[in-house]
Coordinates of C-alpha atoms in Angstrom, one line a residue:
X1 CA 14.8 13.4 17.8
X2 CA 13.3 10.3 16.5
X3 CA 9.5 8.9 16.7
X4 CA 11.0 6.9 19.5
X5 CA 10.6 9.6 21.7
X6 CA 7.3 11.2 23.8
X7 CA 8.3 14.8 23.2
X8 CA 5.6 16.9 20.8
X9 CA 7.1 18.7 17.8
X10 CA 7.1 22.5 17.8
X11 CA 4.2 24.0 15.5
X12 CA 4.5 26.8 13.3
X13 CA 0.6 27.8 13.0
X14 CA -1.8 27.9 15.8
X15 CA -4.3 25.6 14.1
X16 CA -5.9 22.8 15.8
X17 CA -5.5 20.5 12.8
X18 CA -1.5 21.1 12.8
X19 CA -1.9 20.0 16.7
X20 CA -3.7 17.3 16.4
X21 CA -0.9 16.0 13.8
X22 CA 2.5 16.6 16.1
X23 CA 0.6 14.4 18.5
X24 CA -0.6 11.2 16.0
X25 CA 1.8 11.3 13.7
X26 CA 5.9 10.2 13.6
X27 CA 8.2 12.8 13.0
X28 CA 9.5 12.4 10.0
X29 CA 5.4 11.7 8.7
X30 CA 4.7 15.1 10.5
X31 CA 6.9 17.5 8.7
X32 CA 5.7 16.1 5.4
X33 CA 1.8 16.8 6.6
X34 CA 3.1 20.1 8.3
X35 CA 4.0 21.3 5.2
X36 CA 0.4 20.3 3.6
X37 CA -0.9 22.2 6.5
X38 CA 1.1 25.5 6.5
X39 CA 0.9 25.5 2.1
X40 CA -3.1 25.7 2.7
X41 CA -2.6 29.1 4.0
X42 CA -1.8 30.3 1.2
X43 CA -3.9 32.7 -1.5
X44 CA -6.4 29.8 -2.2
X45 CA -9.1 31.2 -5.1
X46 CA -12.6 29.8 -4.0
X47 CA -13.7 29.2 -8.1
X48 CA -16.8 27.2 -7.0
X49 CA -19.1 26.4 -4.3
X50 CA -21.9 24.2 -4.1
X51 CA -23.8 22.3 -1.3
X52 CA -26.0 19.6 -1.2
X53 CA -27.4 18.6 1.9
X54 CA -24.7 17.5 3.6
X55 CA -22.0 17.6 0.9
X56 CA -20.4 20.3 0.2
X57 CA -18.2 21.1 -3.3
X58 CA -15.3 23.4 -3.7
X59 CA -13.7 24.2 -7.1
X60 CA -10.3 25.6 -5.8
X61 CA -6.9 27.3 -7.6
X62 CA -3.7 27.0 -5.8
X63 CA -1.3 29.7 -6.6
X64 CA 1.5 27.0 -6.8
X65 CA -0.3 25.2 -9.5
X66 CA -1.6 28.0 -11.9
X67 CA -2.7 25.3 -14.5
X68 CA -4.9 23.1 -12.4
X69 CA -8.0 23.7 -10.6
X70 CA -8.6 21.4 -7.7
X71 CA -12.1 19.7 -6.8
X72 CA -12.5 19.0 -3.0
X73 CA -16.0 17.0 -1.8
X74 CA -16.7 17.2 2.0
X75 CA -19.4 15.4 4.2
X76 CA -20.0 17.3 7.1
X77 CA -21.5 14.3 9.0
X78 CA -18.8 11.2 8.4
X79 CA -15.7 14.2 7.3
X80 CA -15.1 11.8 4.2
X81 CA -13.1 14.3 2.2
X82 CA -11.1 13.3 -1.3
X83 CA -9.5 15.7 -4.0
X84 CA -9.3 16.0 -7.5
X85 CA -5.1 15.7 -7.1
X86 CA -5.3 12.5 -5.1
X87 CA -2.4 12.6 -2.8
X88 CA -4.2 10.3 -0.3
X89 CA -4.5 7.8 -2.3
X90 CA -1.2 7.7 -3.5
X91 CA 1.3 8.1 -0.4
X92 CA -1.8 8.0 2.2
X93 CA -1.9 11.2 4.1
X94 CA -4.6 14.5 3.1
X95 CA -2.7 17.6 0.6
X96 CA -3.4 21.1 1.2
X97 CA -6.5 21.5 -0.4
X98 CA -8.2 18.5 2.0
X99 CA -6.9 20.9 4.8
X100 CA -8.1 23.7 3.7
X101 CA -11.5 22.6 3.1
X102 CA -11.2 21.1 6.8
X103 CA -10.4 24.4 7.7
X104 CA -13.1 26.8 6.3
X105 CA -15.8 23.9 7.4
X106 CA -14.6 24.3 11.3
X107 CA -12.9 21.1 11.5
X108 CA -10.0 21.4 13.9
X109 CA -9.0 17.7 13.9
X110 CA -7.8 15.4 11.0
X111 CA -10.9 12.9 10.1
X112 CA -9.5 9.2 11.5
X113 CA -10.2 7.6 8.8
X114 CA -7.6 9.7 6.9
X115 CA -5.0 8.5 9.7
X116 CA -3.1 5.6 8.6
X117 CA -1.4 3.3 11.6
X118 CA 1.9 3.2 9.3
X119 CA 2.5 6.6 10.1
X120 CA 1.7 7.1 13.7
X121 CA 4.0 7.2 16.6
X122 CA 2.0 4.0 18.5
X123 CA 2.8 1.7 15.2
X124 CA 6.0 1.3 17.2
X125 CA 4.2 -0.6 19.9
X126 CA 3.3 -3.5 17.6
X127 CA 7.1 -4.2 17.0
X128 CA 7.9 -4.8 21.0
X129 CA 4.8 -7.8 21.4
X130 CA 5.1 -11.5 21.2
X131 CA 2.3 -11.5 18.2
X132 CA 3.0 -8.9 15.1
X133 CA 0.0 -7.4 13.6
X134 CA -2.8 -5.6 15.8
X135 CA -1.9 -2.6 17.0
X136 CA -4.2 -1.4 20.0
X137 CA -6.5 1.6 20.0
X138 CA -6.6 2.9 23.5
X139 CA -9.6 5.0 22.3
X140 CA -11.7 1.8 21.4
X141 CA -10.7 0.2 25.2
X142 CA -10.8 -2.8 22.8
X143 CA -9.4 -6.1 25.4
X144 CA -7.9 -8.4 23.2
X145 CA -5.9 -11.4 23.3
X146 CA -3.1 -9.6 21.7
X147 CA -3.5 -6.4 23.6
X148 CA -2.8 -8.4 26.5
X149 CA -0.4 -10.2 25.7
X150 CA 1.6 -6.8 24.9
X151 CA 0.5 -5.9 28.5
X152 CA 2.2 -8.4 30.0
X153 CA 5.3 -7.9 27.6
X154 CA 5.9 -4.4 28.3
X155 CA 5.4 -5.8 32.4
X156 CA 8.2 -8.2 32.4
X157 CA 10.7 -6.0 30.9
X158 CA 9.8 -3.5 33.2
X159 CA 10.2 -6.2 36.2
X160 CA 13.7 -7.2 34.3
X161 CA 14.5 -3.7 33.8
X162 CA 13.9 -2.6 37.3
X163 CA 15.7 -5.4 39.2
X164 CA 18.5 -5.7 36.4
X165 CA 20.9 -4.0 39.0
X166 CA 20.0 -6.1 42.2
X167 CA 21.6 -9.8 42.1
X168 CA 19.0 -10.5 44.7
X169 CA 15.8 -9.1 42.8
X170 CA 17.0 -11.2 39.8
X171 CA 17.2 -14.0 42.0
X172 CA 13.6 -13.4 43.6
X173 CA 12.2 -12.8 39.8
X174 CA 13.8 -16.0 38.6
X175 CA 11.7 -17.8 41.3
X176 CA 8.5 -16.2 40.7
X177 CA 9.0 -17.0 37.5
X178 CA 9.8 -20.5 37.4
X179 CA 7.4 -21.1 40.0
X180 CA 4.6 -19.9 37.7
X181 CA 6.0 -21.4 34.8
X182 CA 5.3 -24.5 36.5
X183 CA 2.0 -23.4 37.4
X184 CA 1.2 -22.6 33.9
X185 CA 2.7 -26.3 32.7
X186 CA 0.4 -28.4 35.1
X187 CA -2.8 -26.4 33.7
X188 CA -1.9 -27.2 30.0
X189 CA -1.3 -31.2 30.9
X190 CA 2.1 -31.2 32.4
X191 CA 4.1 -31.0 28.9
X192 CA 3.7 -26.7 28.3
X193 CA 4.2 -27.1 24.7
X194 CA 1.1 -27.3 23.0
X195 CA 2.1 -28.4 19.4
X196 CA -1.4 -29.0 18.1
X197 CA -2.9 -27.7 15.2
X198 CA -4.6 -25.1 17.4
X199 CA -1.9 -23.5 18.8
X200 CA -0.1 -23.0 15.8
X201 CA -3.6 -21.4 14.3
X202 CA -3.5 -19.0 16.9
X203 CA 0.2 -18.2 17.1
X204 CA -0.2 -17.5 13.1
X205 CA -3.3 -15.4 13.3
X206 CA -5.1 -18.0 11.0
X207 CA -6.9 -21.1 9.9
X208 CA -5.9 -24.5 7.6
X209 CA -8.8 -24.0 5.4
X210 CA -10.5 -27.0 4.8
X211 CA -10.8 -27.1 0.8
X212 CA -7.8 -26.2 -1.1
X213 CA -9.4 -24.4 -4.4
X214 CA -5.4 -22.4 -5.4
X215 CA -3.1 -25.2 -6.9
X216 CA 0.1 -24.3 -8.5
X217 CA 0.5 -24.7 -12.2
X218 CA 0.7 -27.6 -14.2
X219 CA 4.4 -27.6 -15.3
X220 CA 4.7 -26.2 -18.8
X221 CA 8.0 -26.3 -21.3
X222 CA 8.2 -22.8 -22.6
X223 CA 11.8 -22.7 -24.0
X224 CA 12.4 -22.0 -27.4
X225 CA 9.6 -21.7 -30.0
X226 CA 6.8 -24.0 -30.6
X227 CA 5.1 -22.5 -33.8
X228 CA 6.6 -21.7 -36.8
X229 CA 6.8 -17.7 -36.8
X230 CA 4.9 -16.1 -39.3
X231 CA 5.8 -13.8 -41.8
X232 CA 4.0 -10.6 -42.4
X233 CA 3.0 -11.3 -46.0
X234 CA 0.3 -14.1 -44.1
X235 CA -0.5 -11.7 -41.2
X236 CA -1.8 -9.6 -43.7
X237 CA -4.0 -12.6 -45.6
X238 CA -5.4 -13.1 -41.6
X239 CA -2.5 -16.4 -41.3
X240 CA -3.8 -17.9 -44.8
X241 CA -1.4 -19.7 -47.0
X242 CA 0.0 -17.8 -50.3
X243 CA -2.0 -18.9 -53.1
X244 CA -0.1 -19.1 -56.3
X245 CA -0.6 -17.3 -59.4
X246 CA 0.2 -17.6 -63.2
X247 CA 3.2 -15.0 -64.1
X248 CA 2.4 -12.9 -67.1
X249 CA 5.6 -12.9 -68.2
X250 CA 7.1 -16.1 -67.9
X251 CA 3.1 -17.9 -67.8
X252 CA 4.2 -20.0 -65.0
X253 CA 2.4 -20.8 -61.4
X254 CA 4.5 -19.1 -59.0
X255 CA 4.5 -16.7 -56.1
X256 CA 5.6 -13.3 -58.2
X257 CA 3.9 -11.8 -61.0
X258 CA 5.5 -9.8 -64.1
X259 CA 6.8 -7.2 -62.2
X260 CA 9.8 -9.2 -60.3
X261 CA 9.6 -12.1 -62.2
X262 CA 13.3 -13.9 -62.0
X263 CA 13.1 -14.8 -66.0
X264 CA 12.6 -11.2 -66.5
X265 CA 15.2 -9.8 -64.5
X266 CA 17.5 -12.4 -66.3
X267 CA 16.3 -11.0 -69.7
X268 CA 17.4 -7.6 -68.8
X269 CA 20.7 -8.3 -67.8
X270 CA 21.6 -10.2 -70.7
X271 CA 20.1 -7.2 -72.9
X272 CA 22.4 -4.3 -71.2
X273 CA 25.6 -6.9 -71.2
X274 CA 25.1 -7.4 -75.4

């Protein structure tokens, strides 16, 4: 079974919550959150509670995680929720500690602003419209452009679909068609292709803006080296110069001193060959 299809995965609890996930969420999205769901039955400690208002604090210990102790806030007014472990945040659906604060508050229903679109069964429906990008929320009863444009999609593929066996019914829709084709040609001045710089604003979703303030780069050569590399003896005097000194030993301006002057090392040798 994929996400494709309108059959409702089998729950193991009788919570609400899990409910209200097998009928949101894609299958494969579901068993992940199931499993967030059913682990939040488990021997949760209560370490802490506190309540402010409307906020309420739990300091929690999960006995799959004897190390950590996990902090959940809760607003009982908007259900804004986070934990300490931040799972939302980094894959985008609530962990088990979210639910189980949900659950010990009364709330049978995940909060929507915890529902992502990516991971919902009706994120499909944006992949079979003319115009990728809104999906429509039936709740909202929003009437958009888009949303009906996707209207009439799904309605010619069910006309095509429907009189896809009948030579005759594909002959009748052909004419219909055309004939409001036509229709639909004379009303936009005869051409039907609409080439402005309108049209293609709206078939993008947005606008030429009118001052251009991101140029590309000025074109730089950055092959090979184009300072001389310095040695950490100058890193160390902050990128000065050496400064010579007089030699002790040999009473000469140089960069040594007695202890590794060259005349000295020369001196020795010539000692242990005699």
């Amino acid at each position: 079974m994929t996400h494709y299809d309108n059959t409702i995965p089998r729950t193991i609890s009788n919570k609400g919550i899990e409910k209200d996930a097998a009928e949101q969420y894609t299958r494969v999205m579901f068993y992940k959150i199931q499993e967030e769901i059913v682990g939040c039955s488990g021997d949760f400690t209560i370490l802490e509670w506190k309540s402010v208002d409307r906020l309420k604090t739990i300091v929690i210990k999960d006995p799959d995680d004897h190390l950590n102790k996990f902090e959940v806030s809760l607003d009982l007014e908007t259900h804004d929720i986070s934990c300490s472990c931040k799972l939302f945040i980094r894959v985008g659906y609530l962990c088990r500690h979210a639910f189980f604060c949900l659950g010990i508050n009364g709330i049978n229903i995940i909060p929507r602003q915890y529902v992502i679109n990516r991971w919902l069964k009706k994120a499909v429906d944006r992949f079979s419209t003319l115009e990728l990008g809104e999906i429509p929320d039936p709740v909202s009863g929003d009437d958009s452009r888009r949303k009906k444009v996707q209207e009439c999609w799904f309605l010619f593929q069910s006309c095509v679909s429907e009189a896809s066996n009948d030579v005759g019914k594909i002959n009748l829709l052909y004419e219909k068609l055309k004939v409001f084709s036509d229709e639909i040609k004379i009303s936009l001045g005869g051409s039907g292709k609409r080439l402005d710089q309108e049209y293609v604003e709206n078939l993008m979703g947005s606008k030429i803006v009118q001052e251009v303030t991101v140029l590309p780069p000025n074109q730089s050569n950055n092959k090979g080296s184009r300072k001389r590399l310095v040695n950490p003896v100058e890193k160390t005097l902050g990128g000065k110069k050496r400064i010579a000194r007089q030699c002790q030993f040999c009473n000469a301006m140089a960069f040594h001193d007695s202890r590794n002057c060259p005349e000295k090392k020369k001196k020795e040798q010539m000692e242990m060959s005699t």
